[in-house]
């Protein structure tokens, strides 16, 4: 999101195409960041990290064989506008300049082509039988966020009942229902971006079916 030129954004996100040396540097930086965080706040706890770099997942799975991966899949018609709003909002702050809309829309379509392909490959084609890889639909998660978390923790053998984590989980029930109100940026509509829902349904038909979004 921090690269004002869309081609730089496309290249930066394709970790699998980076050199072996660059891949190693990326992982070492990521690992050191996690280690510093856990040194300060770990205290025997597991770390939950949000990461959108789908092309980085195979390397993380190889380097961290005990890591759990959860993919929350969403219909591109909804995710597209969300990612667009996030990217342009970040560019306005970090790069002091947003990318022209038509150019950015085409860049995001190309981005989603690659993202969806890698998402299918890692979580479904290569990860269907891997207990450390879980796929959850956005609709399922939003409908019952607490229940989804409890289900995943049970699957992994993590204790929830009677823990401090459960207390926070219960305390945040109402807050979770208001997740949209926390966004610091406003997402445009597909119409405003000149994107047609039917086109997205056709373009990502295999993704929608494979990931059980429809």
mmCIF file of C-alpha atoms in Angstrom:
data_model
loop_
_atom_site.group_PDB
_atom_site.id
_atom_site.type_symbol
_atom_site.label_atom_id
_atom_site.label_comp_id
_atom_site.label_asym_id
_atom_site.label_seq_id
_atom_site.Cartn_x
_atom_site.Cartn_y
_atom_site.Cartn_z
ATOM 1 C CA UNK A 1 0.000 0.000 0.000
ATOM 2 C CA UNK A 2 2.950 2.360 0.482
ATOM 3 C CA UNK A 3 4.187 2.369 -3.123
ATOM 4 C CA UNK A 4 2.738 5.267 -5.175
ATOM 5 C CA UNK A 5 3.514 3.507 -8.455
ATOM 6 C CA UNK A 6 1.129 0.553 -9.049
ATOM 7 C CA UNK A 7 3.774 -1.571 -10.762
ATOM 8 C CA UNK A 8 5.953 -1.368 -7.641
ATOM 9 C CA UNK A 9 2.953 -2.485 -5.614
ATOM 10 C CA UNK A 10 2.454 -5.508 -7.866
ATOM 11 C CA UNK A 11 6.105 -6.567 -7.697
ATOM 12 C CA UNK A 12 6.398 -6.125 -3.940
ATOM 13 C CA UNK A 13 3.521 -8.477 -3.250
ATOM 14 C CA UNK A 14 4.840 -11.451 -5.230
ATOM 15 C CA UNK A 15 7.323 -12.907 -2.748
ATOM 16 C CA UNK A 16 7.549 -16.218 -4.588
ATOM 17 C CA UNK A 17 9.220 -14.408 -7.488
ATOM 18 C CA UNK A 18 11.840 -12.730 -5.327
ATOM 19 C CA UNK A 19 15.413 -14.010 -5.208
ATOM 20 C CA UNK A 20 16.405 -16.590 -2.596
ATOM 21 C CA UNK A 21 18.436 -13.917 -0.800
ATOM 22 C CA UNK A 22 15.478 -11.505 -0.717
ATOM 23 C CA UNK A 23 13.164 -14.257 0.523
ATOM 24 C CA UNK A 24 15.602 -15.019 3.328
ATOM 25 C CA UNK A 25 15.846 -11.343 4.287
ATOM 26 C CA UNK A 26 12.058 -11.004 4.285
ATOM 27 C CA UNK A 27 11.635 -13.983 6.560
ATOM 28 C CA UNK A 28 14.435 -12.938 8.918
ATOM 29 C CA UNK A 29 12.895 -9.485 9.265
ATOM 30 C CA UNK A 30 9.470 -11.010 9.935
ATOM 31 C CA UNK A 31 10.887 -13.494 12.447
ATOM 32 C CA UNK A 32 12.851 -10.839 14.338
ATOM 33 C CA UNK A 33 9.748 -8.654 14.520
ATOM 34 C CA UNK A 34 7.773 -11.523 16.064
ATOM 35 C CA UNK A 35 10.608 -12.357 18.456
ATOM 36 C CA UNK A 36 10.817 -8.783 19.709
ATOM 37 C CA UNK A 37 7.080 -8.695 20.247
ATOM 38 C CA UNK A 38 7.032 -12.025 22.075
ATOM 39 C CA UNK A 39 10.033 -11.048 24.195
ATOM 40 C CA UNK A 40 8.086 -8.051 25.489
ATOM 41 C CA UNK A 41 4.602 -9.569 25.713
ATOM 42 C CA UNK A 42 4.818 -13.324 25.169
ATOM 43 C CA UNK A 43 4.877 -14.755 28.668
ATOM 44 C CA UNK A 44 4.076 -18.256 27.387
ATOM 45 C CA UNK A 45 1.210 -17.131 25.152
ATOM 46 C CA UNK A 46 0.610 -17.901 21.489
ATOM 47 C CA UNK A 47 0.847 -15.013 19.019
ATOM 48 C CA UNK A 48 -1.993 -14.102 16.677
ATOM 49 C CA UNK A 49 -0.642 -12.168 13.685
ATOM 50 C CA UNK A 50 -2.670 -10.688 10.828
ATOM 51 C CA UNK A 51 -0.918 -10.962 7.483
ATOM 52 C CA UNK A 52 -2.253 -10.204 4.001
ATOM 53 C CA UNK A 53 0.840 -11.441 2.140
ATOM 54 C CA UNK A 54 -0.654 -14.604 0.651
ATOM 55 C CA UNK A 55 2.400 -15.313 -1.496
ATOM 56 C CA UNK A 56 4.511 -15.310 1.673
ATOM 57 C CA UNK A 57 2.443 -18.105 3.283
ATOM 58 C CA UNK A 58 4.249 -21.113 1.722
ATOM 59 C CA UNK A 59 7.567 -19.861 3.049
ATOM 60 C CA UNK A 60 6.094 -19.204 6.493
ATOM 61 C CA UNK A 61 4.543 -22.685 6.532
ATOM 62 C CA UNK A 62 7.933 -24.189 5.716
ATOM 63 C CA UNK A 63 9.878 -22.104 8.226
ATOM 64 C CA UNK A 64 7.218 -22.346 10.973
ATOM 65 C CA UNK A 65 5.772 -25.877 10.683
ATOM 66 C CA UNK A 66 3.660 -25.532 13.852
ATOM 67 C CA UNK A 67 2.031 -22.251 12.793
ATOM 68 C CA UNK A 68 -1.745 -22.157 12.266
ATOM 69 C CA UNK A 69 -3.088 -20.369 9.191
ATOM 70 C CA UNK A 70 -6.651 -19.047 9.015
ATOM 71 C CA UNK A 71 -8.032 -17.616 5.797
ATOM 72 C CA UNK A 72 -11.192 -15.499 5.969
ATOM 73 C CA UNK A 73 -12.516 -15.528 2.400
ATOM 74 C CA UNK A 74 -14.840 -12.838 1.126
ATOM 75 C CA UNK A 75 -16.654 -12.241 -2.148
ATOM 76 C CA UNK A 76 -14.426 -10.065 -4.368
ATOM 77 C CA UNK A 77 -17.275 -7.585 -4.854
ATOM 78 C CA UNK A 78 -16.959 -6.722 -1.149
ATOM 79 C CA UNK A 79 -13.241 -7.288 -0.644
ATOM 80 C CA UNK A 80 -12.309 -5.287 -3.747
ATOM 81 C CA UNK A 81 -13.770 -2.028 -2.459
ATOM 82 C CA UNK A 82 -12.348 -2.634 1.016
ATOM 83 C CA UNK A 83 -8.818 -3.201 -0.275
ATOM 84 C CA UNK A 84 -9.088 -0.261 -2.656
ATOM 85 C CA UNK A 85 -10.157 2.049 0.165
ATOM 86 C CA UNK A 86 -7.377 0.771 2.434
ATOM 87 C CA UNK A 87 -4.691 1.112 -0.234
ATOM 88 C CA UNK A 88 -5.684 4.613 -1.303
ATOM 89 C CA UNK A 89 -6.074 5.708 2.318
ATOM 90 C CA UNK A 90 -2.606 4.415 3.161
ATOM 91 C CA UNK A 91 -1.099 6.033 0.080
ATOM 92 C CA UNK A 92 -2.615 9.368 1.023
ATOM 93 C CA UNK A 93 -0.919 9.182 4.435
ATOM 94 C CA UNK A 94 2.356 7.363 3.790
ATOM 95 C CA UNK A 95 3.157 8.429 0.229
ATOM 96 C CA UNK A 96 1.284 11.753 0.347
ATOM 97 C CA UNK A 97 -0.277 10.921 -3.008
ATOM 98 C CA UNK A 98 -3.052 8.590 -4.148
ATOM 99 C CA UNK A 99 -2.961 6.757 -7.468
ATOM 100 C CA UNK A 100 -5.383 7.919 -10.153
ATOM 101 C CA UNK A 101 -8.619 5.887 -9.897
ATOM 102 C CA UNK A 102 -8.688 4.205 -13.316
ATOM 103 C CA UNK A 103 -5.070 3.075 -12.971
ATOM 104 C CA UNK A 104 -5.597 1.859 -9.417
ATOM 105 C CA UNK A 105 -8.744 -0.103 -10.324
ATOM 106 C CA UNK A 106 -6.894 -1.990 -13.055
ATOM 107 C CA UNK A 107 -3.982 -2.588 -10.681
ATOM 108 C CA UNK A 108 -6.330 -4.019 -8.066
ATOM 109 C CA UNK A 109 -7.995 -6.322 -10.586
ATOM 110 C CA UNK A 110 -4.579 -7.697 -11.500
ATOM 111 C CA UNK A 111 -3.753 -7.952 -7.810
ATOM 112 C CA UNK A 112 -6.927 -9.925 -7.118
ATOM 113 C CA UNK A 113 -6.245 -12.289 -10.018
ATOM 114 C CA UNK A 114 -2.953 -13.257 -8.413
ATOM 115 C CA UNK A 115 -4.198 -13.124 -4.827
ATOM 116 C CA UNK A 116 -7.172 -15.426 -5.495
ATOM 117 C CA UNK A 117 -5.004 -17.942 -7.357
ATOM 118 C CA UNK A 118 -2.490 -18.127 -4.504
ATOM 119 C CA UNK A 119 -5.256 -18.260 -1.894
ATOM 120 C CA UNK A 120 -6.879 -21.248 -3.634
ATOM 121 C CA UNK A 121 -3.554 -22.992 -4.006
ATOM 122 C CA UNK A 122 -2.348 -22.576 -0.418
ATOM 123 C CA UNK A 123 -5.582 -23.209 1.467
ATOM 124 C CA UNK A 124 -7.513 -25.552 -0.826
ATOM 125 C CA UNK A 125 -5.387 -27.247 -3.463
ATOM 126 C CA UNK A 126 -2.298 -27.747 -1.274
ATOM 127 C CA UNK A 127 -3.847 -27.371 2.162
ATOM 128 C CA UNK A 128 -7.171 -29.206 2.134
ATOM 129 C CA UNK A 129 -5.823 -32.020 4.328
ATOM 130 C CA UNK A 130 -3.561 -29.857 6.483
ATOM 131 C CA UNK A 131 -5.031 -29.376 10.000
ATOM 132 C CA UNK A 132 -2.964 -26.204 10.372
ATOM 133 C CA UNK A 133 -4.779 -24.483 7.495
ATOM 134 C CA UNK A 134 -8.381 -23.389 7.984
ATOM 135 C CA UNK A 135 -10.688 -21.569 5.598
ATOM 136 C CA UNK A 136 -13.589 -19.523 7.000
ATOM 137 C CA UNK A 137 -16.033 -17.449 4.957
ATOM 138 C CA UNK A 138 -16.413 -13.799 5.908
ATOM 139 C CA UNK A 139 -20.177 -14.275 6.154
ATOM 140 C CA UNK A 140 -19.709 -17.142 8.610
ATOM 141 C CA UNK A 141 -17.238 -15.167 10.705
ATOM 142 C CA UNK A 142 -19.325 -11.986 10.909
ATOM 143 C CA UNK A 143 -22.456 -13.965 11.783
ATOM 144 C CA UNK A 144 -20.774 -15.570 14.802
ATOM 145 C CA UNK A 145 -17.304 -14.195 15.473
ATOM 146 C CA UNK A 146 -17.036 -15.592 18.966
ATOM 147 C CA UNK A 147 -18.285 -19.019 17.904
ATOM 148 C CA UNK A 148 -15.803 -19.124 15.021
ATOM 149 C CA UNK A 149 -12.906 -18.332 17.350
ATOM 150 C CA UNK A 150 -14.006 -20.974 19.853
ATOM 151 C CA UNK A 151 -14.307 -23.558 17.073
ATOM 152 C CA UNK A 152 -10.792 -22.841 15.787
ATOM 153 C CA UNK A 153 -9.229 -22.912 19.247
ATOM 154 C CA UNK A 154 -10.900 -26.237 19.976
ATOM 155 C CA UNK A 155 -9.594 -27.594 16.675
ATOM 156 C CA UNK A 156 -6.059 -26.601 17.664
ATOM 157 C CA UNK A 157 -6.330 -27.924 21.206
ATOM 158 C CA UNK A 158 -6.124 -24.477 22.849
ATOM 159 C CA UNK A 159 -7.947 -23.902 26.131
ATOM 160 C CA UNK A 160 -10.608 -21.165 26.067
ATOM 161 C CA UNK A 161 -13.028 -21.918 28.894
ATOM 162 C CA UNK A 162 -12.063 -20.330 32.186
ATOM 163 C CA UNK A 163 -9.179 -18.293 30.745
ATOM 164 C CA UNK A 164 -8.442 -14.560 30.621
ATOM 165 C CA UNK A 165 -8.823 -14.827 26.863
ATOM 166 C CA UNK A 166 -12.419 -16.011 27.254
ATOM 167 C CA UNK A 167 -13.133 -13.052 29.541
ATOM 168 C CA UNK A 168 -11.915 -10.652 26.859
ATOM 169 C CA UNK A 169 -13.777 -12.563 24.185
ATOM 170 C CA UNK A 170 -17.054 -12.167 26.065
ATOM 171 C CA UNK A 171 -16.341 -8.542 26.967
ATOM 172 C CA UNK A 172 -15.788 -7.679 23.290
ATOM 173 C CA UNK A 173 -19.018 -9.246 21.984
ATOM 174 C CA UNK A 174 -20.751 -5.937 21.310
ATOM 175 C CA UNK A 175 -17.603 -4.300 20.005
ATOM 176 C CA UNK A 176 -17.202 -7.033 17.395
ATOM 177 C CA UNK A 177 -20.674 -6.285 16.048
ATOM 178 C CA UNK A 178 -19.617 -2.700 15.331
ATOM 179 C CA UNK A 179 -16.469 -3.536 13.378
ATOM 180 C CA UNK A 180 -17.325 -1.212 10.485
ATOM 181 C CA UNK A 181 -17.486 1.843 12.728
ATOM 182 C CA UNK A 182 -13.760 1.503 13.531
ATOM 183 C CA UNK A 183 -12.525 2.068 9.973
ATOM 184 C CA UNK A 184 -10.497 5.252 9.548
ATOM 185 C CA UNK A 185 -11.256 5.408 5.820
ATOM 186 C CA UNK A 186 -14.370 5.165 3.656
ATOM 187 C CA UNK A 187 -14.730 2.511 1.001
ATOM 188 C CA UNK A 188 -16.041 3.566 -2.405
ATOM 189 C CA UNK A 189 -18.853 1.638 -4.077
ATOM 190 C CA UNK A 190 -18.303 -0.581 -7.122
ATOM 191 C CA UNK A 191 -20.387 1.845 -9.183
ATOM 192 C CA UNK A 192 -18.108 4.699 -8.168
ATOM 193 C CA UNK A 193 -15.125 2.645 -9.298
ATOM 194 C CA UNK A 194 -16.767 1.649 -12.569
ATOM 195 C CA UNK A 195 -16.683 -2.061 -11.737
ATOM 196 C CA UNK A 196 -19.587 -4.384 -12.516
ATOM 197 C CA UNK A 197 -20.631 -7.163 -10.093
ATOM 198 C CA UNK A 198 -21.434 -9.504 -12.981
ATOM 199 C CA UNK A 199 -17.934 -9.064 -14.368
ATOM 200 C CA UNK A 200 -16.402 -9.939 -10.993
ATOM 201 C CA UNK A 201 -18.644 -13.007 -10.647
ATOM 202 C CA UNK A 202 -17.485 -14.227 -14.050
ATOM 203 C CA UNK A 203 -13.843 -13.318 -13.572
ATOM 204 C CA UNK A 204 -13.609 -15.105 -10.195
ATOM 205 C CA UNK A 205 -16.158 -17.877 -10.753
ATOM 206 C CA UNK A 206 -13.684 -20.676 -9.993
ATOM 207 C CA UNK A 207 -12.460 -18.908 -6.857
ATOM 208 C CA UNK A 208 -15.996 -18.357 -5.579
ATOM 209 C CA UNK A 209 -16.843 -22.022 -6.036
ATOM 210 C CA UNK A 210 -13.564 -23.491 -4.807
ATOM 211 C CA UNK A 211 -13.568 -21.420 -1.629
ATOM 212 C CA UNK A 212 -17.290 -22.089 -1.050
ATOM 213 C CA UNK A 213 -18.228 -18.417 -1.035
ATOM 214 C CA UNK A 214 -21.302 -19.137 -3.162
#
